[in-house]
Structure formats: C-alpha cells, structure tokens
Amino acid sequence: MERNQLLEQVNAIFIDTLDDETIKISEATQASDIPEWDSLTHIQLVVAIEKHFSIRFNSKEIQSWKNVGEMIDCIQTK
Amino acid sequence: MVFSVGDTYNQNFTVLDETYKGFIHLFKDNNPLHTDEQFAKMKGFADKVMHGNILNGFISYFIGECLPLKDVIIHSQQIQFKNPVYLEDELLFQAIVTGVYESVNVVEFQYEVKKKDLKVVAKGKFQIGLLL
C-alpha cells in the first residue's frame, strides 16, 4: 500500500477513535498536537490500528514512535 | 499473556432480593416497571422487571473477581438487553476472549447472559486493560 494511502487510513482511524471529524494528521503529527491524544486514547488507537491492518505491534515498537510517520514506518514493516 | 483468543469463562448469578433492593436503595430508580407488579403485568411482562443495570453490576463482579488476574481495569463496556430478567432468576454469564493486544495489554471479550432455559437476556462486549 502506498504511504499516502496508509496515512489516509490512519487518519480515518484517528477520527473514529478520537471522535473528532476535524483531525488531519501528517507524518510529523505528535501526541502533543492533538488534545484528545492522551495515554488512554493512545491505547485505543493502537488497538484500532492493529485491528484495521490485521497486524500486531510489540511494546518496544510503540514506545519508540515519536510521531505518526514513525507509526506508519512500523505498519509498513508488518 | 494469560489470555488467548477463544478462552471462555462462565459464572452463575442469581438476582437476589437484596441485590434488587440494594440497587433501588443506592440509585433511587423506583420506576413502576421495576417496583409495581400490576403495572409490569399491564405492560405485558410476567412480573416486576429487574433493572437492566443490575446485570452491569454482575459484569463488574465478573471482571473484577472471576478472571484469572486481579490486575485489571475496565476500558469500555457495551450491553444490549434482549429479554426481561425477574427476581430470583438464575443467570449464566458466558464470556469469550475475542481479541488480545499484548502491545498495550488489552483484552477484548464478547459475552452473553442466559437464563436457565438458555434464553439470552443480554449480550455485549467489554474491553479490559491489564495493569501489569
């Protein structure tokens, strides 16, 4: 899947999980850029992404992400 | 991980008078459907209908006390009520693990609550976090 398609799909997951239609993420987006993206919603984002793409992350991978781009890098390795 | 997809857990519950009265005492829901037998019968039920959210109390007990770990927290819980529950009904709670997300220590379940005649009275989902 193309990287921009991945970003679109991840954006849709953010909108659904964080219940905010206005969210528009980029590869540089960090948790501090989105008020609803806290430690609890982060868990729900990870679960939703794992479900959507039928993949599994490990805790080290998740802890290493500094922004959405690194999250997408990780999805692409699966 | 203690949980695997497909694991099932069962627990029996009975809607006791003390549970019913305790719920009313705590939450003040005295709607006649729950407290007036004649009213409930006029509306087509066999007896006073127990508060549906008593079942949520049983689910809380199930998650907090009946799973193999005590290190759990409820993230979300959904319930659909399918049939009425009456006082002294004996209920079987059956839950199956439908998702395990080790990266974030999350486990998802689907459950059904059935009467002894296997009629489903409620079903739904819940998600727990493991406090490991």
Short mmCIF file of C-alpha atoms in Angstrom, two decimals:
data_model
loop_
_atom_site.label_atom_id
_atom_site.label_comp_id
_atom_site.label_asym_id
_atom_site.label_seq_id
_atom_site.Cartn_x
_atom_site.Cartn_y
_atom_site.Cartn_z
CA MET A 1 0.00 0.00 0.00
CA GLU A 2 1.21 3.50 -0.86
CA ARG A 3 2.37 5.58 2.07
CA ASN A 4 -0.18 8.32 1.42
CA GLN A 5 -2.96 5.71 1.39
CA LEU A 6 -1.70 4.41 4.71
CA LEU A 7 -1.73 7.92 6.10
CA GLU A 8 -5.33 8.40 4.93
CA GLN A 9 -6.43 5.17 6.56
CA VAL A 10 -4.63 6.01 9.79
CA ASN A 11 -6.23 9.45 9.70
CA ALA A 12 -9.68 7.82 9.44
CA ILE A 13 -8.82 5.67 12.46
CA PHE A 14 -7.80 8.77 14.43
CA ILE A 15 -11.09 10.50 13.51
CA ASP A 16 -13.15 7.49 14.55
CA THR A 17 -11.24 6.65 17.72
CA LEU A 18 -10.84 10.21 18.97
CA ASP A 19 -14.34 11.14 17.77
CA ASP A 20 -13.15 14.31 16.08
CA GLU A 21 -14.01 14.87 12.42
CA THR A 22 -11.60 17.80 12.19
CA ILE A 23 -8.44 15.78 12.74
CA LYS A 24 -5.97 15.93 9.90
CA ILE A 25 -2.73 14.21 10.72
CA SER A 26 0.56 14.40 8.89
CA GLU A 27 3.71 12.35 9.28
CA ALA A 28 5.04 14.99 11.65
CA THR A 29 2.00 14.92 13.93
CA GLN A 30 2.78 14.12 17.56
CA ALA A 31 0.52 13.40 20.51
CA SER A 32 1.05 16.95 21.77
CA ASP A 33 -0.55 18.28 18.56
CA ILE A 34 -3.93 16.62 19.22
CA PRO A 35 -5.60 17.40 22.54
CA GLU A 36 -7.61 14.14 22.58
CA TRP A 37 -4.48 12.01 22.03
CA ASP A 38 -3.61 11.07 25.61
CA SER A 39 -2.24 7.89 27.15
CA LEU A 40 -5.66 6.22 27.29
CA THR A 41 -6.75 7.11 23.78
CA HIS A 42 -3.30 6.06 22.57
CA ILE A 43 -4.15 2.52 23.71
CA GLN A 44 -7.40 2.66 21.74
CA LEU A 45 -5.57 3.99 18.67
CA VAL A 46 -3.09 1.13 18.80
CA VAL A 47 -5.87 -1.45 19.18
CA ALA A 48 -7.82 0.10 16.31
CA ILE A 49 -4.75 0.16 14.03
CA GLU A 50 -3.85 -3.44 14.88
CA LYS A 51 -7.43 -4.50 14.09
CA HIS A 52 -7.70 -2.47 10.89
CA PHE A 53 -4.48 -3.73 9.36
CA SER A 54 -4.61 -7.20 10.97
CA ILE A 55 -1.15 -6.71 12.43
CA ARG A 56 0.38 -6.83 15.89
CA PHE A 57 2.93 -4.46 17.37
CA ASN A 58 5.11 -5.07 20.39
CA SER A 59 5.51 -2.67 23.26
CA LYS A 60 9.06 -1.66 22.25
CA GLU A 61 7.88 -0.61 18.81
CA ILE A 62 5.08 1.52 20.26
CA GLN A 63 7.36 3.20 22.76
CA SER A 64 9.81 4.10 20.01
CA TRP A 65 7.34 6.15 17.95
CA LYS A 66 7.94 9.88 18.11
CA ASN A 67 5.32 10.86 15.53
CA VAL A 68 2.77 9.49 13.08
CA GLY A 69 5.46 8.97 10.44
CA GLU A 70 7.29 6.51 12.68
CA MET A 71 3.98 4.75 13.37
CA ILE A 72 3.47 4.38 9.62
CA ASP A 73 7.07 3.15 9.19
CA CYS A 74 6.24 0.43 11.69
CA ILE A 75 2.97 -0.50 9.96
CA GLN A 76 4.87 -0.86 6.68
CA THR A 77 7.26 -3.37 8.21
CA LYS A 78 4.40 -5.74 9.03
CA MET B 1 -0.16 -13.27 28.35
CA VAL B 2 -2.73 -15.03 30.50
CA PHE B 3 -5.48 -14.68 27.89
CA SER B 4 -5.78 -16.20 24.44
CA VAL B 5 -8.42 -15.69 21.78
CA GLY B 6 -11.14 -18.29 22.27
CA ASP B 7 -10.70 -18.67 26.02
CA THR B 8 -14.11 -18.88 27.68
CA TYR B 9 -15.20 -18.05 31.20
CA ASN B 10 -18.53 -18.88 32.85
CA GLN B 11 -20.13 -17.62 36.04
CA ASN B 12 -23.59 -18.13 37.52
CA PHE B 13 -25.52 -15.30 39.11
CA THR B 14 -28.90 -15.10 40.80
CA VAL B 15 -30.86 -11.87 41.06
CA LEU B 16 -31.42 -11.88 44.81
CA ASP B 17 -33.89 -9.70 46.68
CA GLU B 18 -31.01 -8.00 48.48
CA THR B 19 -29.42 -7.10 45.14
CA TYR B 20 -32.68 -5.73 43.77
CA LYS B 21 -33.46 -3.73 46.91
CA GLY B 22 -29.87 -2.60 47.25
CA PHE B 23 -29.91 -1.25 43.70
CA ILE B 24 -33.07 0.75 44.39
CA HIS B 25 -31.66 1.99 47.69
CA LEU B 26 -28.46 3.17 46.04
CA PHE B 27 -29.76 4.61 42.78
CA LYS B 28 -33.38 5.55 43.60
CA ASP B 29 -34.78 4.11 40.37
CA ASN B 30 -38.32 3.36 41.54
CA ASN B 31 -39.86 3.28 38.08
CA PRO B 32 -43.10 1.22 38.35
CA LEU B 33 -41.85 -1.26 35.77
CA HIS B 34 -39.32 -2.30 38.43
CA THR B 35 -41.41 -1.88 41.57
CA ASP B 36 -45.12 -2.38 40.75
CA GLU B 37 -46.08 -5.92 39.78
CA GLN B 38 -49.51 -4.88 38.45
CA PHE B 39 -48.02 -2.11 36.34
CA ALA B 40 -45.46 -4.51 34.87
CA LYS B 41 -48.15 -7.06 34.06
CA MET B 42 -50.29 -4.41 32.38
CA LYS B 43 -47.30 -3.68 30.17
CA GLY B 44 -47.05 -7.31 29.14
CA PHE B 45 -44.37 -8.62 31.49
CA ALA B 46 -44.70 -11.64 33.75
CA ASP B 47 -43.62 -9.76 36.87
CA LYS B 48 -41.63 -6.76 38.03
CA VAL B 49 -38.72 -6.36 35.64
CA MET B 50 -35.32 -6.19 37.27
CA HIS B 51 -33.25 -3.13 36.43
CA GLY B 52 -31.10 -3.93 33.42
CA ASN B 53 -28.14 -2.27 35.03
CA ILE B 54 -28.09 -4.88 37.77
CA LEU B 55 -26.53 -7.00 35.03
CA ASN B 56 -23.80 -4.41 34.67
CA GLY B 57 -23.07 -4.93 38.34
CA PHE B 58 -22.67 -8.65 37.71
CA ILE B 59 -20.34 -7.85 34.82
CA SER B 60 -18.28 -5.66 37.14
CA TYR B 61 -18.05 -8.55 39.61
CA PHE B 62 -17.17 -10.95 36.82
CA ILE B 63 -14.32 -8.78 35.56
CA GLY B 64 -13.05 -7.80 38.98
CA GLU B 65 -13.33 -11.14 40.74
CA CYS B 66 -13.76 -14.05 38.34
CA LEU B 67 -10.98 -13.62 35.79
CA PRO B 68 -7.60 -15.23 36.47
CA LEU B 69 -5.98 -11.84 37.16
CA LYS B 70 -6.92 -9.14 39.63
CA ASP B 71 -4.71 -6.61 37.82
CA VAL B 72 -7.48 -5.41 35.52
CA ILE B 73 -9.31 -2.23 34.71
CA ILE B 74 -12.41 -1.82 32.55
CA HIS B 75 -11.82 0.37 29.49
CA SER B 76 -15.25 0.01 27.94
CA GLN B 77 -18.40 -1.99 28.29
CA GLN B 78 -21.42 -2.41 26.00
CA ILE B 79 -24.70 -4.15 26.72
CA GLN B 80 -27.84 -4.94 24.73
CA PHE B 81 -30.88 -6.08 26.67
CA LYS B 82 -32.73 -8.87 24.88
CA ASN B 83 -35.27 -10.22 27.36
CA PRO B 84 -36.55 -9.26 30.81
CA VAL B 85 -34.99 -10.58 33.98
CA TYR B 86 -37.15 -11.26 37.03
CA LEU B 87 -36.42 -11.57 40.72
CA GLU B 88 -34.67 -14.84 41.66
CA ASP B 89 -33.80 -15.60 38.04
CA GLU B 90 -30.69 -17.73 37.80
CA LEU B 91 -28.40 -16.40 35.11
CA LEU B 92 -25.39 -17.86 33.34
CA PHE B 93 -22.77 -15.35 32.27
CA GLN B 94 -20.54 -16.62 29.44
CA ALA B 95 -17.63 -14.59 28.08
CA ILE B 96 -15.19 -15.41 25.31
CA VAL B 97 -11.90 -13.67 24.55
CA THR B 98 -12.18 -12.14 21.07
CA GLY B 99 -9.03 -10.06 20.94
CA VAL B 100 -5.65 -9.89 22.66
CA TYR B 101 -3.42 -6.84 22.12
CA GLU B 102 -0.22 -7.54 24.00
CA SER B 103 1.49 -4.36 22.85
CA VAL B 104 -0.88 -2.32 25.02
CA ASN B 105 -2.02 -5.06 27.46
CA VAL B 106 -5.61 -5.02 26.25
CA VAL B 107 -8.06 -7.92 26.09
CA GLU B 108 -11.50 -7.82 24.47
CA PHE B 109 -14.42 -10.08 25.26
CA GLN B 110 -17.90 -10.80 23.93
CA TYR B 111 -20.44 -12.08 26.41
CA GLU B 112 -23.95 -13.41 26.71
CA VAL B 113 -26.17 -13.66 29.75
CA LYS B 114 -28.67 -16.52 29.59
CA LYS B 115 -31.45 -17.84 31.77
CA LYS B 116 -31.59 -21.49 32.73
CA ASP B 117 -33.78 -22.17 29.68
CA LEU B 118 -30.90 -20.68 27.62
CA LYS B 119 -32.93 -17.67 26.57
CA VAL B 120 -30.48 -14.81 26.08
CA VAL B 121 -31.32 -11.83 28.29
CA ALA B 122 -28.34 -9.67 27.41
CA LYS B 123 -25.25 -9.65 25.25
CA GLY B 124 -22.41 -7.29 24.57
CA LYS B 125 -18.71 -6.61 24.67
CA PHE B 126 -16.18 -5.30 27.10
CA GLN B 127 -12.56 -4.32 26.91
CA ILE B 128 -10.16 -4.54 29.81
CA GLY B 129 -6.66 -3.30 30.38
CA LEU B 130 -4.15 -5.42 32.26
CA LEU B 131 -2.27 -3.47 34.93
CA LEU B 132 0.99 -5.34 34.51
#
